[in-house]
Coordinates of C-alpha atoms and ligand atoms in Angstrom, one line a residue:
M1 CA 0.0 0.0 0.0
K2 CA 1.4 3.4 -1.0
R3 CA 1.5 6.3 1.3
V4 CA 0.4 9.4 -0.5
I5 CA -0.1 13.1 0.1
I6 CA -2.6 14.8 -2.3
D7 CA -1.9 18.5 -2.9
T8 CA -5.1 19.8 -4.5
D9 CA -7.4 22.7 -5.3
P10 CA -10.9 21.2 -5.2
G11 CA -12.3 21.8 -7.8
I12 CA -14.7 19.3 -9.4
D13 CA -12.3 16.9 -11.0
D14 CA -10.1 17.2 -7.8
A15 CA -13.1 16.1 -5.8
L16 CA -13.6 13.1 -8.1
A17 CA -9.8 12.4 -7.7
L18 CA -10.2 12.4 -3.9
F19 CA -13.1 10.0 -4.2
L20 CA -10.9 7.7 -6.3
A21 CA -8.0 7.9 -3.9
L22 CA -10.1 7.4 -0.8
R23 CA -11.8 4.4 -2.3
S24 CA -8.6 2.7 -3.5
P25 CA -7.0 0.0 -1.3
E26 CA -3.7 0.4 -3.1
M27 CA -3.1 3.8 -1.4
R28 CA -3.3 5.3 2.0
V29 CA -4.0 9.0 1.9
E30 CA -1.9 10.4 4.8
A31 CA -2.7 14.1 4.0
I32 CA -4.7 16.4 1.8
T33 CA -3.1 19.8 1.4
T34 CA -4.9 22.6 -0.3
V35 CA -3.8 25.4 -2.5
A36 CA -5.5 28.3 -4.2
G37 CA -6.3 27.4 -7.8
N38 CA -9.8 26.6 -9.1
A39 CA -11.2 28.6 -6.2
S40 CA -9.9 30.5 -3.2
V41 CA -7.8 28.3 -0.8
E42 CA -10.6 28.6 1.8
N43 CA -13.1 27.2 -0.6
C44 CA -10.7 24.5 -1.7
T45 CA -10.2 23.4 2.0
R46 CA -13.9 23.5 2.6
N47 CA -14.4 21.3 -0.5
A48 CA -11.8 18.8 0.7
F49 CA -13.8 18.4 3.9
R50 CA -17.0 18.0 2.0
V51 CA -15.6 14.9 0.4
L52 CA -14.1 13.6 3.7
E53 CA -17.4 14.1 5.6
L54 CA -19.3 12.2 2.8
L55 CA -16.9 9.3 2.6
N56 CA -15.6 9.1 6.2
P57 CA -12.4 7.3 5.3
E58 CA -10.5 5.3 8.0
P59 CA -7.8 6.3 8.8
R60 CA -8.7 10.0 8.2
P61 CA -6.2 12.0 6.3
I62 CA -4.9 15.2 7.9
V63 CA -6.0 18.3 6.0
A64 CA -3.7 21.4 5.9
Q65 CA -4.4 24.6 4.1
G66 CA -1.6 26.2 2.0
A67 CA -0.9 29.1 -0.3
A68 CA -3.7 31.6 -0.8
R69 CA -2.0 32.9 -4.0
P70 CA 0.8 32.1 -6.4
L71 CA 4.4 32.9 -5.4
E72 CA 4.6 36.1 -7.5
R73 CA 1.2 36.6 -9.0
E74 CA -2.3 37.3 -8.0
H75 CA -4.9 34.5 -7.5
R76 CA -7.3 34.3 -10.4
G77 CA -9.4 31.1 -10.0
A78 CA -11.5 29.1 -12.5
E79 CA -14.9 29.8 -11.1
E80 CA -16.5 30.0 -14.6
V81 CA -15.8 26.2 -14.9
H82 CA -16.0 25.0 -11.2
G83 CA -18.5 27.5 -9.8
S84 CA -18.1 30.3 -7.3
D85 CA -17.7 27.7 -4.5
G86 CA -15.4 25.5 -6.6
L87 CA -17.9 22.6 -6.6
G88 CA -20.6 23.7 -9.0
E89 CA -22.7 25.9 -6.7
L90 CA -23.7 23.3 -4.1
S91 CA -25.6 25.9 -2.1
R92 CA -28.4 25.8 -4.6
Y93 CA -29.4 22.3 -3.5
Q94 CA -31.9 21.8 -0.7
N95 CA -33.4 18.8 1.2
P96 CA -37.2 18.4 1.0
D97 CA -37.6 20.2 4.3
G98 CA -35.8 23.3 2.9
S99 CA -32.5 22.7 4.8
P100 CA -29.3 22.9 2.8
R101 CA -28.3 19.6 1.2
Y102 CA -24.7 20.5 1.7
P103 CA -24.3 22.3 5.1
E104 CA -21.0 23.8 6.1
P105 CA -18.5 21.1 6.9
R106 CA -18.0 20.6 10.6
E107 CA -14.2 20.3 10.5
G108 CA -11.4 22.7 9.9
P109 CA -7.8 22.4 8.8
A110 CA -4.8 21.5 11.0
P111 CA -2.9 24.4 12.5
T112 CA 0.0 23.9 10.2
H113 CA 0.8 25.2 6.7
A114 CA 0.5 22.7 3.9
A115 CA 4.2 23.1 3.0
D116 CA 5.2 22.2 6.5
L117 CA 2.9 19.2 6.6
I118 CA 4.4 18.0 3.3
L119 CA 7.9 18.3 4.7
E120 CA 6.9 16.7 8.0
L121 CA 5.4 13.6 6.3
I122 CA 8.1 13.1 3.8
G123 CA 10.7 13.4 6.6
R124 CA 8.7 10.9 8.7
Y125 CA 8.5 8.3 5.8
P126 CA 11.8 8.8 3.9
G127 CA 11.7 7.1 0.4
E128 CA 8.1 6.0 1.0
M129 CA 5.9 9.0 0.2
S130 CA 4.3 9.7 -3.1
L131 CA 3.3 13.3 -3.6
I132 CA 0.4 13.8 -6.0
T133 CA -0.2 17.3 -7.2
L134 CA -3.6 18.3 -8.7
G135 CA -3.3 22.0 -8.6
P136 CA -0.8 24.9 -9.0
L137 CA 2.6 24.0 -7.5
T138 CA 2.8 26.8 -5.0
N139 CA 2.8 24.6 -1.8
V140 CA 5.4 22.2 -3.3
A141 CA 7.7 25.1 -4.3
Q142 CA 7.4 26.6 -0.9
A143 CA 8.3 23.2 0.7
L144 CA 11.3 23.1 -1.6
L145 CA 12.4 26.6 -0.7
R146 CA 12.1 25.8 3.0
D147 CA 13.9 22.4 3.0
R148 CA 15.2 20.9 -0.3
D149 CA 17.0 18.1 1.5
T150 CA 13.8 16.7 3.1
M151 CA 11.9 17.0 -0.1
G152 CA 14.7 14.9 -1.7
K153 CA 13.4 12.0 0.4
V154 CA 10.1 11.8 -1.5
Q155 CA 9.6 8.6 -3.5
Q156 CA 7.9 10.3 -6.4
V157 CA 6.0 13.4 -7.4
I158 CA 3.1 12.8 -9.8
C159 CA 1.9 16.1 -11.2
M160 CA -1.2 16.9 -13.2
G161 CA -0.1 19.8 -15.3
G162 CA 1.3 21.0 -18.6
A163 CA 0.5 20.7 -22.3
V164 CA 3.5 19.3 -24.1
L165 CA 2.6 18.5 -27.6
V166 CA -1.0 19.8 -27.5
P167 CA -2.6 23.2 -27.1
G168 CA -3.2 24.6 -23.6
N169 CA -6.5 25.1 -21.9
T170 CA -5.9 28.4 -20.2
S171 CA -4.0 30.1 -23.0
P172 CA -3.0 28.9 -26.5
T173 CA 0.1 27.3 -25.0
A174 CA -0.5 26.8 -21.2
E175 CA -2.4 24.4 -19.0
F176 CA -4.2 25.8 -15.9
N177 CA -2.1 24.4 -13.1
I178 CA 1.2 25.5 -14.6
A179 CA -0.2 28.8 -16.0
T180 CA -1.6 29.8 -12.5
D181 CA 1.9 29.7 -10.9
P182 CA 4.6 29.3 -13.5
E183 CA 7.3 30.5 -11.0
A184 CA 6.4 27.7 -8.6
A185 CA 6.3 25.2 -11.5
R186 CA 9.8 26.2 -12.5
I187 CA 11.1 25.6 -9.0
V188 CA 9.6 22.1 -9.0
F189 CA 10.8 21.3 -12.5
T190 CA 14.4 22.3 -11.8
S191 CA 14.5 20.7 -8.3
G192 CA 15.8 17.3 -9.4
L193 CA 12.9 15.6 -7.6
P194 CA 11.7 12.4 -9.4
L195 CA 8.8 14.0 -11.3
T196 CA 6.2 12.4 -13.6
L197 CA 4.0 14.8 -15.6
I198 CA 0.4 13.9 -16.5
P199 CA -0.3 16.6 -19.0
L200 CA -3.3 17.5 -21.2
D201 CA -1.7 15.3 -23.8
V202 CA -3.2 12.3 -21.9
T203 CA -5.8 13.8 -19.6
E204 CA -7.9 15.3 -22.4
R205 CA -8.4 11.8 -23.8
V206 CA -10.0 10.6 -20.6
R207 CA -13.6 11.8 -20.5
I208 CA -16.8 10.6 -19.1
S209 CA -20.1 11.6 -20.7
E210 CA -23.1 12.8 -18.7
E211 CA -25.0 9.8 -19.8
A212 CA -22.4 7.3 -18.6
L213 CA -22.1 9.1 -15.3
R214 CA -25.8 8.9 -14.8
T215 CA -26.0 5.3 -15.8
W216 CA -23.4 4.3 -13.2
V217 CA -24.2 6.6 -10.4
E218 CA -28.0 7.2 -10.4
P219 CA -29.0 3.7 -9.3
L220 CA -26.9 4.0 -6.1
A221 CA -29.3 6.7 -4.8
D222 CA -27.1 7.5 -1.7
P223 CA -25.5 10.8 -0.5
P224 CA -22.1 10.2 -2.2
A225 CA -23.9 9.4 -5.5
Q226 CA -26.1 12.5 -5.2
F227 CA -23.0 14.6 -4.5
L228 CA -21.4 13.3 -7.7
L229 CA -24.4 14.3 -9.7
D230 CA -24.8 17.6 -8.0
C231 CA -21.2 18.8 -8.2
T232 CA -20.8 17.8 -11.8
A233 CA -24.0 19.4 -13.2
Q234 CA -22.5 22.8 -13.8
V235 CA -19.3 21.7 -15.5
I236 CA -21.2 19.3 -17.7
A237 CA -23.4 22.2 -18.8
F238 CA -20.4 24.3 -19.4
S239 CA -18.5 21.7 -21.5
G240 CA -21.7 20.9 -23.4
K241 CA -22.1 24.6 -24.3
F242 CA -18.5 25.6 -25.0
E243 CA -16.8 22.3 -25.9
G244 CA -19.5 20.4 -27.7
F245 CA -19.2 17.5 -25.2
P246 CA -21.6 17.3 -22.2
G247 CA -19.3 15.5 -19.8
I248 CA -16.2 15.8 -17.7
I249 CA -12.5 15.6 -18.5
L250 CA -10.9 13.5 -15.8
H251 CA -7.5 15.4 -15.5
D252 CA -7.0 14.9 -11.8
P253 CA -8.6 11.4 -11.4
L254 CA -6.3 10.1 -14.1
T255 CA -3.3 11.4 -12.1
V256 CA -4.4 9.5 -9.0
G257 CA -5.0 6.5 -11.3
V258 CA -1.4 6.5 -12.4
V259 CA -0.3 6.1 -8.8
I260 CA -2.7 3.2 -8.4
D261 CA -1.5 1.5 -11.6
R262 CA 1.5 3.0 -13.4
S263 CA 0.9 0.8 -16.5
L264 CA -2.2 3.0 -17.4
V265 CA 0.2 5.4 -19.1
K266 CA 3.4 5.3 -21.1
T267 CA 6.0 7.9 -20.3
Q268 CA 9.0 9.4 -22.0
P269 CA 12.0 11.1 -20.2
L270 CA 12.4 14.6 -21.4
Y271 CA 14.0 17.9 -20.5
V272 CA 11.0 20.2 -19.8
Q273 CA 11.3 23.9 -18.9
V274 CA 8.6 26.2 -17.8
E275 CA 8.2 29.6 -19.5
T276 CA 7.8 32.3 -16.9
R277 CA 8.3 35.5 -18.7
G278 CA 6.5 35.2 -22.1
E279 CA 3.8 37.8 -22.7
I280 CA 1.8 35.2 -24.6
T281 CA 3.4 32.0 -23.4
A282 CA 3.8 32.2 -19.6
G283 CA 3.1 28.8 -18.1
M284 CA 4.0 26.9 -21.3
T285 CA 5.8 23.6 -20.7
V286 CA 8.6 23.5 -23.3
A287 CA 10.0 20.1 -24.0
D288 CA 13.4 19.9 -25.7
R289 CA 12.7 17.1 -28.2
R290 CA 15.7 17.6 -30.3
P291 CA 17.5 14.3 -30.8
F292 CA 20.8 15.7 -29.5
R293 CA 19.8 17.5 -26.3
A294 CA 22.2 20.4 -26.0
E295 CA 20.6 22.2 -23.1
G296 CA 19.6 19.8 -20.4
R297 CA 19.3 16.3 -19.2
P298 CA 15.8 14.8 -18.9
N299 CA 14.1 16.1 -15.7
V300 CA 10.6 14.8 -16.1
E301 CA 8.9 11.6 -17.2
V302 CA 6.1 12.8 -19.5
A303 CA 3.0 10.7 -20.1
F304 CA 2.1 10.6 -23.8
E305 CA 0.0 7.5 -24.0
V306 CA -3.0 6.4 -21.9
E307 CA -5.2 3.3 -21.8
A308 CA -8.3 5.5 -21.4
D309 CA -11.0 2.8 -21.4
R310 CA -9.1 0.7 -18.8
F311 CA -8.8 3.8 -16.6
L312 CA -12.5 4.7 -17.0
T313 CA -13.6 1.2 -15.9
L314 CA -11.3 1.4 -12.8
F315 CA -12.6 4.9 -12.0
M316 CA -16.3 4.2 -12.2
E317 CA -16.0 0.9 -10.3
R318 CA -14.2 2.7 -7.5
L319 CA -16.7 5.6 -7.5
C320 CA -19.6 3.2 -7.2
R321 CA -17.9 0.9 -4.7
R322 CA -19.8 0.6 -1.4
S323 CA -18.2 -1.2 1.5
Ligands
BDR401 C1 -6.4 21.2 -14.2 O1 -6.9 22.5 -14.0 C2 -8.0 22.5 -13.1 O2 -9.0 23.3 -13.4 C3 -8.4 21.0 -13.0 O3 -8.8 20.7 -11.6 C4 -7.1 20.3 -13.3 O4 -6.3 20.1 -12.1 C5 -6.6 20.9 -15.7 O5 -5.9 21.9 -16.5
CA402 CA1 -7.1 20.5 -9.9

């Protein structure tokens, strides 16, 4: 069983990724650390607790809140996709008696910063800990700036981010997590940590349609199933209107999936740099694919191929698992 820390900005697909992780016996989620990204860090923390309070995992991961904004930039968010609360406007749902279907979570984060908790856990389990990042890399960069030696004891860092040979989703060339905090991403990419990138090149090929989601989830008719339908409704409407596909792209769940089963993707070692200054290209992940690499040694394993159907089956089975 792998020990993991999930650094995340829930976020609808982040919430689905947390479902997958917490329902997967191959991993033990030691901590969930939150970062500003899809929504404010306070909303992201609240959303992490929403998932925990629905699923009640044993043992319960520690939750620590982290950076409220990128290292050198302002927070900008993705509320147009994820809703003003980061989970598709959950406050609009009510129980038959008029009470909110999703009341405020009862719990709050640990009194420690996410970067410190990441360091503490990696230090406690040297060589054992997988760090999964599903949001901007601000917390991880802060942990590296505080204590590079301890971060060097991480077993692996699996990062959802980047667009290597495909267009971006936030700008023509940049993917959201990297574009939100390119300076942090650069620190992580140049850190020498064992880094695997799960970029849009593979995540955009892993989609679930509204119809498939309903077919799997509706018959369960319990609170976790209702939550899955409620929190995805807005993003499904958004993608149907603007992308011609009423469904969800499973960026973050696939990233967790790769830690469960590495054979779901094929990777290639590459030298990848993050553009931080470009007026049009900030946040671009630039891979040096020249056959004779003059400028750098491979620093990242980049996923370019994915067994999408095999992942989707795993994902839906775990989402629908009741034990
Ligand atoms: C990434 O950006 C966020 O909006 C998603 O949660 C995912 O982590 C995809 O670009
Ligand atoms: Ca995310």
